[in-house]
CSV table of C-alpha atoms in Angstrom, one decimal:
chain,number,residue,atom,x,y,z
A,27,MET,CA,-42.7,16.4,22.9
A,28,ILE,CA,-42.0,15.6,26.5
A,29,ALA,CA,-38.3,16.1,26.1
A,30,VAL,CA,-38.8,19.4,24.3
A,31,THR,CA,-41.2,20.6,27.0
A,32,ILE,CA,-38.8,19.7,29.7
A,33,ILE,CA,-36.0,21.5,27.9
A,34,LEU,CA,-38.1,24.7,27.5
A,35,VAL,CA,-39.1,24.7,31.1
A,36,VAL,CA,-35.6,24.2,32.4
A,37,VAL,CA,-34.2,26.8,30.2
A,38,SER,CA,-36.9,29.3,31.1
A,39,VAL,CA,-36.6,28.7,34.8
A,40,PHE,CA,-32.8,28.8,34.7
A,41,SER,CA,-32.9,32.1,32.7
A,42,LEU,CA,-35.3,33.7,35.2
A,43,LEU,CA,-33.2,32.6,38.2
A,44,ALA,CA,-30.0,33.6,36.6
A,45,ASN,CA,-31.2,37.2,36.5
A,46,ALA,CA,-33.0,37.1,39.9
A,47,ASP,CA,-31.3,38.1,43.1
A,48,ILE,CA,-33.6,36.3,45.7
A,49,PRO,CA,-32.7,34.3,48.8
A,50,GLY,CA,-32.2,30.6,48.1
A,51,ALA,CA,-32.0,31.2,44.3
A,52,TYR,CA,-28.7,29.3,44.1
A,53,ILE,CA,-30.4,26.2,45.5
A,54,VAL,CA,-33.0,26.3,42.8
A,55,LYS,CA,-30.3,26.9,40.2
A,56,ASP,CA,-28.3,23.8,41.4
A,57,SER,CA,-31.5,21.8,41.3
A,58,VAL,CA,-32.3,22.9,37.8
A,59,ALA,CA,-28.7,22.1,36.7
A,60,ASN,CA,-28.9,18.6,38.2
A,61,ILE,CA,-32.3,18.0,36.5
A,62,GLU,CA,-30.8,19.3,33.2
A,63,TYR,CA,-27.9,16.9,33.5
A,64,TYR,CA,-29.7,13.7,34.6
A,65,ILE,CA,-32.8,14.1,32.5
A,66,ILE,CA,-31.2,15.6,29.3
A,67,LYS,CA,-27.5,15.4,29.0
A,68,ALA,CA,-26.8,12.1,30.7
A,69,PRO,CA,-29.4,10.1,28.6
A,70,ILE,CA,-28.2,11.7,25.4
A,71,SER,CA,-24.5,10.9,26.2
A,72,TYR,CA,-25.5,7.3,27.1
A,73,VAL,CA,-27.4,6.8,23.8
A,74,ARG,CA,-24.5,8.4,21.8
A,75,SER,CA,-21.9,6.0,23.4
A,76,VAL,CA,-24.1,3.0,22.9
A,77,PHE,CA,-24.6,3.9,19.2
A,78,GLN,CA,-20.9,4.5,18.8
A,79,GLU,CA,-20.1,1.1,20.3
A,80,TYR,CA,-22.6,-0.5,17.9
A,81,VAL,CA,-20.9,1.2,14.9
A,82,ASP,CA,-17.5,0.1,16.1
A,83,LEU,CA,-18.7,-3.5,16.6
A,84,LYS,CA,-20.2,-3.5,13.1
A,85,VAL,CA,-16.9,-2.3,11.6
A,86,VAL,CA,-15.0,-5.0,13.5
A,87,TYR,CA,-17.5,-7.7,12.4
A,88,ARG,CA,-17.1,-6.7,8.7
A,89,GLU,CA,-13.3,-6.6,9.1
A,90,ASN,CA,-13.2,-10.0,10.7
A,91,LYS,CA,-15.4,-11.4,8.0
A,92,ARG,CA,-13.1,-10.0,5.3
A,93,LEU,CA,-10.0,-11.4,7.0
A,94,LYS,CA,-11.6,-14.8,7.4
A,95,LYS,CA,-12.4,-14.9,3.7
A,96,SER,CA,-8.8,-13.8,2.9
A,97,LEU,CA,-7.3,-16.5,5.2
A,98,ASP,CA,-9.5,-19.2,3.6
A,99,GLY,CA,-8.2,-18.2,0.2
A,100,TYR,CA,-4.6,-18.0,1.5
A,101,ALA,CA,-4.8,-21.6,2.7
A,102,GLY,CA,-5.8,-22.8,-0.7
A,103,GLU,CA,-3.2,-20.7,-2.4
A,104,LEU,CA,-0.5,-22.0,0.0
A,105,ALA,CA,-1.4,-25.6,-0.8
A,106,MET,CA,-1.3,-25.0,-4.5
A,107,ASN,CA,2.0,-23.2,-4.2
A,108,ASN,CA,3.5,-26.2,-2.5
A,109,VAL,CA,2.3,-28.5,-5.2
A,110,LEU,CA,3.6,-26.2,-8.0
A,111,THR,CA,7.0,-25.9,-6.2
A,112,ASN,CA,7.4,-29.6,-6.0
A,113,GLU,CA,6.4,-30.1,-9.6
A,114,LEU,CA,8.9,-27.3,-10.6
A,115,GLU,CA,11.7,-29.1,-8.7
A,116,GLU,CA,10.9,-32.3,-10.5
A,117,MET,CA,11.0,-30.6,-13.9
A,118,LYS,CA,14.4,-29.1,-13.1
A,119,LYS,CA,15.7,-32.5,-12.3
A,120,LEU,CA,14.3,-34.0,-15.5
A,121,THR,CA,15.6,-31.2,-17.8
A,122,GLY,CA,18.9,-30.6,-16.0
A,123,ILE,CA,18.1,-26.9,-15.4
A,124,LYS,CA,19.5,-25.7,-12.2
A,125,ASN,CA,18.1,-22.2,-12.0
A,126,LEU,CA,15.2,-20.2,-13.7
A,127,SER,CA,14.8,-16.5,-14.3
A,128,THR,CA,12.3,-16.5,-11.4
A,129,ASP,CA,14.9,-17.8,-8.9
A,130,TYR,CA,16.6,-15.3,-6.7
A,131,GLU,CA,18.2,-14.6,-3.3
A,132,LEU,CA,17.5,-11.6,-1.1
A,133,LYS,CA,20.1,-9.5,0.8
A,134,TYR,CA,18.3,-7.5,3.4
A,135,THR,CA,19.5,-4.0,4.3
A,136,ASN,CA,18.2,-0.5,5.1
A,137,ILE,CA,18.4,3.0,3.7
A,138,ILE,CA,21.1,5.2,5.2
A,139,GLU,CA,20.7,8.3,3.1
A,140,ARG,CA,18.0,10.0,1.1
A,141,ASP,CA,18.8,13.6,0.0
A,142,ALA,CA,15.9,16.0,0.1
A,143,ASN,CA,17.0,17.5,-3.2
A,144,ASN,CA,16.8,14.0,-4.9
A,145,TRP,CA,14.0,12.6,-2.8
A,146,SER,CA,12.2,11.0,-5.8
A,147,ASN,CA,15.4,10.0,-7.6
A,148,GLU,CA,17.8,7.9,-5.5
A,149,VAL,CA,18.6,6.5,-2.1
A,150,THR,CA,21.7,5.0,-0.5
A,151,ILE,CA,21.8,1.6,1.1
A,152,ASN,CA,24.4,0.2,3.5
A,153,ILE,CA,25.7,-2.8,1.6
A,154,GLY,CA,28.0,-2.9,-1.4
A,155,SER,CA,30.5,-5.0,-3.4
A,156,ASN,CA,31.7,-6.7,-0.1
A,157,SER,CA,28.2,-8.2,0.0
A,158,ASP,CA,28.3,-9.2,-3.7
A,159,VAL,CA,26.0,-6.3,-4.8
A,160,THR,CA,26.5,-5.3,-8.4
A,161,ASN,CA,25.0,-2.7,-10.8
A,162,GLY,CA,21.6,-3.6,-12.2
A,163,MET,CA,20.3,-5.6,-9.3
A,164,ALA,CA,16.7,-4.9,-8.3
A,165,VAL,CA,15.8,-3.5,-5.0
A,166,ILE,CA,12.4,-4.2,-3.3
A,167,THR,CA,10.4,-3.6,-0.2
A,168,SER,CA,7.8,-5.9,1.2
A,169,LYS,CA,5.2,-4.4,-1.1
A,170,GLY,CA,7.1,-4.2,-4.4
A,171,MET,CA,10.0,-3.1,-6.5
A,172,ILE,CA,11.4,0.4,-5.9
A,173,GLY,CA,14.5,0.7,-8.1
A,174,THR,CA,17.8,-0.7,-9.3
A,175,VAL,CA,21.4,-0.5,-8.1
A,176,THR,CA,23.3,2.0,-10.2
A,177,LYS,CA,26.5,2.7,-8.2
A,178,VAL,CA,28.4,0.4,-5.9
A,179,THR,CA,31.2,1.0,-3.4
A,180,PRO,CA,32.6,-1.7,-1.1
A,181,VAL,CA,30.3,-0.8,1.8
A,182,SER,CA,27.3,1.0,0.2
A,183,SER,CA,25.3,1.3,-3.0
A,184,THR,CA,23.2,3.9,-4.7
A,185,VAL,CA,19.7,2.9,-5.8
A,186,THR,CA,18.0,4.8,-8.6
A,187,LEU,CA,14.3,4.8,-7.9
A,188,LEU,CA,11.6,4.0,-10.4
A,189,THR,CA,10.1,7.4,-9.6
A,190,ASP,CA,13.2,9.2,-11.0
A,191,GLU,CA,11.8,11.4,-13.8
A,192,ASN,CA,15.2,11.6,-15.4
A,193,ALA,CA,15.9,7.9,-15.5
A,194,LYS,CA,17.5,6.8,-18.8
A,195,SER,CA,17.1,3.0,-18.5
A,196,GLN,CA,13.9,1.2,-19.2
A,197,LEU,CA,12.6,-1.7,-17.1
A,198,PRO,CA,11.3,-4.7,-19.0
A,199,VAL,CA,7.9,-5.7,-17.5
A,200,MET,CA,5.0,-8.0,-18.2
A,201,ILE,CA,1.3,-7.5,-17.6
A,202,THR,CA,-0.9,-10.3,-16.5
A,203,ASP,CA,-4.5,-9.8,-17.5
A,204,GLY,CA,-6.4,-13.0,-16.6
A,205,SER,CA,-4.8,-15.8,-18.5
A,206,ALA,CA,-3.1,-13.4,-21.0
A,207,THR,CA,0.4,-12.0,-20.7
A,208,TYR,CA,1.7,-8.9,-22.4
A,209,TYR,CA,5.1,-7.4,-22.5
A,210,GLY,CA,6.3,-3.8,-22.2
A,211,LEU,CA,8.8,-1.3,-21.0
A,212,LEU,CA,8.4,1.0,-17.9
A,213,ASN,CA,10.0,4.2,-19.2
A,214,SER,CA,8.8,7.1,-17.2
A,215,TYR,CA,7.1,8.3,-14.0
A,216,ASN,CA,4.5,11.1,-13.7
A,217,ILE,CA,5.1,12.9,-10.4
A,218,LYS,CA,1.7,14.6,-10.6
A,219,SER,CA,-0.5,11.5,-11.0
A,220,LYS,CA,2.1,9.3,-9.1
A,221,THR,CA,1.9,6.7,-11.8
A,222,PHE,CA,4.3,4.8,-14.1
A,223,ASN,CA,4.0,5.0,-17.9
A,224,VAL,CA,4.5,1.6,-19.7
A,225,SER,CA,4.9,1.3,-23.4
A,226,ILE,CA,3.3,-1.9,-24.7
A,227,LEU,CA,5.4,-4.1,-27.0
A,228,SER,CA,2.8,-6.9,-27.4
A,229,THR,CA,-0.2,-6.8,-29.8
A,230,VAL,CA,-3.2,-6.0,-27.7
A,231,ASP,CA,-6.5,-4.1,-28.1
A,232,LYS,CA,-7.4,-3.7,-24.4
A,233,ILE,CA,-5.9,-4.3,-20.9
A,234,ALA,CA,-8.2,-4.4,-17.9
A,235,LYS,CA,-7.9,-2.1,-15.0
A,236,GLY,CA,-6.3,-3.8,-12.1
A,237,ALA,CA,-4.1,-6.1,-14.2
A,238,SER,CA,-0.9,-7.1,-12.4
A,239,VAL,CA,2.5,-5.6,-13.6
A,240,THR,CA,5.7,-7.5,-12.7
A,241,THR,CA,9.2,-7.6,-14.0
A,242,SER,CA,9.6,-9.8,-17.0
A,243,GLY,CA,13.2,-11.0,-16.4
A,244,LEU,CA,14.2,-10.0,-19.9
A,245,GLY,CA,16.7,-7.5,-18.9
A,246,GLY,CA,19.5,-10.1,-18.9
A,247,LYS,CA,21.5,-12.0,-16.3
A,248,GLY,CA,22.4,-10.0,-13.2
A,249,LYS,CA,19.4,-7.7,-13.7
A,250,SER,CA,15.9,-7.9,-12.3
A,251,PRO,CA,14.5,-11.5,-12.1
A,252,LYS,CA,11.1,-12.4,-13.4
A,253,GLY,CA,8.0,-11.9,-11.2
A,254,LEU,CA,8.8,-8.9,-8.9
A,255,LEU,CA,5.7,-6.9,-8.4
A,256,VAL,CA,5.8,-3.3,-9.8
A,257,GLY,CA,2.1,-2.3,-9.6
A,258,THR,CA,-1.3,-2.5,-11.1
A,259,VAL,CA,-2.8,-1.1,-14.3
A,260,THR,CA,-5.1,2.0,-13.8
A,261,SER,CA,-5.8,2.8,-17.5
A,262,PHE,CA,-5.1,1.8,-21.0
A,263,SER,CA,-4.5,4.0,-24.0
A,264,SER,CA,-4.5,2.7,-27.6
A,265,GLY,CA,-2.5,5.9,-28.7
A,266,ASP,CA,-1.7,6.4,-32.3
A,267,ASN,CA,0.9,5.3,-34.8
A,268,ALA,CA,3.4,7.7,-33.4
A,269,THR,CA,3.1,7.0,-29.6
A,270,GLY,CA,1.9,3.4,-29.6
A,271,LYS,CA,-0.2,1.7,-26.9
A,272,THR,CA,0.5,2.5,-23.3
A,273,VAL,CA,-0.8,1.8,-19.8
A,274,THR,CA,-0.5,3.8,-16.6
A,275,VAL,CA,0.5,1.8,-13.6
A,276,LYS,CA,-0.1,2.6,-9.9
A,277,PRO,CA,3.1,1.6,-7.9
A,278,ALA,CA,2.8,-1.2,-5.5
A,279,ALA,CA,5.5,0.2,-3.2
A,280,ASN,CA,5.0,3.3,-1.0
A,281,PHE,CA,7.9,5.6,-2.1
A,282,ASP,CA,7.2,8.1,0.6
A,283,ASP,CA,8.0,5.6,3.3
A,284,LEU,CA,11.2,3.7,2.5
A,285,ASN,CA,13.3,2.3,5.3
A,286,TYR,CA,14.0,-1.4,5.1
A,287,VAL,CA,14.7,-2.9,1.7
A,288,ALA,CA,16.2,-6.0,0.0
A,289,VAL,CA,18.6,-6.3,-2.9
A,290,VAL,CA,17.5,-9.1,-5.3
A,291,LYS,CA,20.2,-11.4,-6.7
A,292,ARG,CA,19.3,-13.6,-9.6
A,293,THR,CA,20.5,-17.1,-9.0
A,294,ASP,CA,20.8,-17.9,-12.8
A,295,SER,CA,23.5,-15.2,-13.1
């Protein structure tokens, strides 16, 4: 009530003086303006800035808490990964197997051409047969798989993206839902929903949303190795006898922002 009263008085006095032509009126006007600033505007601005700082600190606190939780989990996963890696090497020695379908090498490169007319279909990278790149090799970013090599020259290669609506080849994938693993074929991309369509080959009645989709490594030697991240399941459809069971998959990679990539070479080839 005090604040409202002050505001009404200041506004009324200022309005009267603004229309009055009397000696010394400007002094009163300046005084009223100063009162308005220091009593009304300055306190409101201060309270607003303090409140915004509180909101920002709260956001930072939540983010730090989330990151700390992630780091705690990462340490445990790293330790387990080291144990599993050592056990895998021991098993290779015992069985005489040199390489598995999950073993691969990376050849880092960058995209040198992406035609606007074929934006969703293909890109060109600056390494080719001189760097042992061959047709069928997978190409990935730091977030996931983006496509496969379909044309090779000595110094460059064409990569057909998984988002190519006219792609004829099908990518063998596997879906990990908890402890269960199902197999399927990534056979199309929906440009409107920006999702992949995967036909399920395994017998399954339901696949949970968020299940991980990776390459299965069943495309043969020289093709995509096992375990490259493709995306996550967003929905499951039981279909009918004609269409079969399918899942829609949200891509892991950002296809709108492709710069630095890596060509994946299976070491069991």
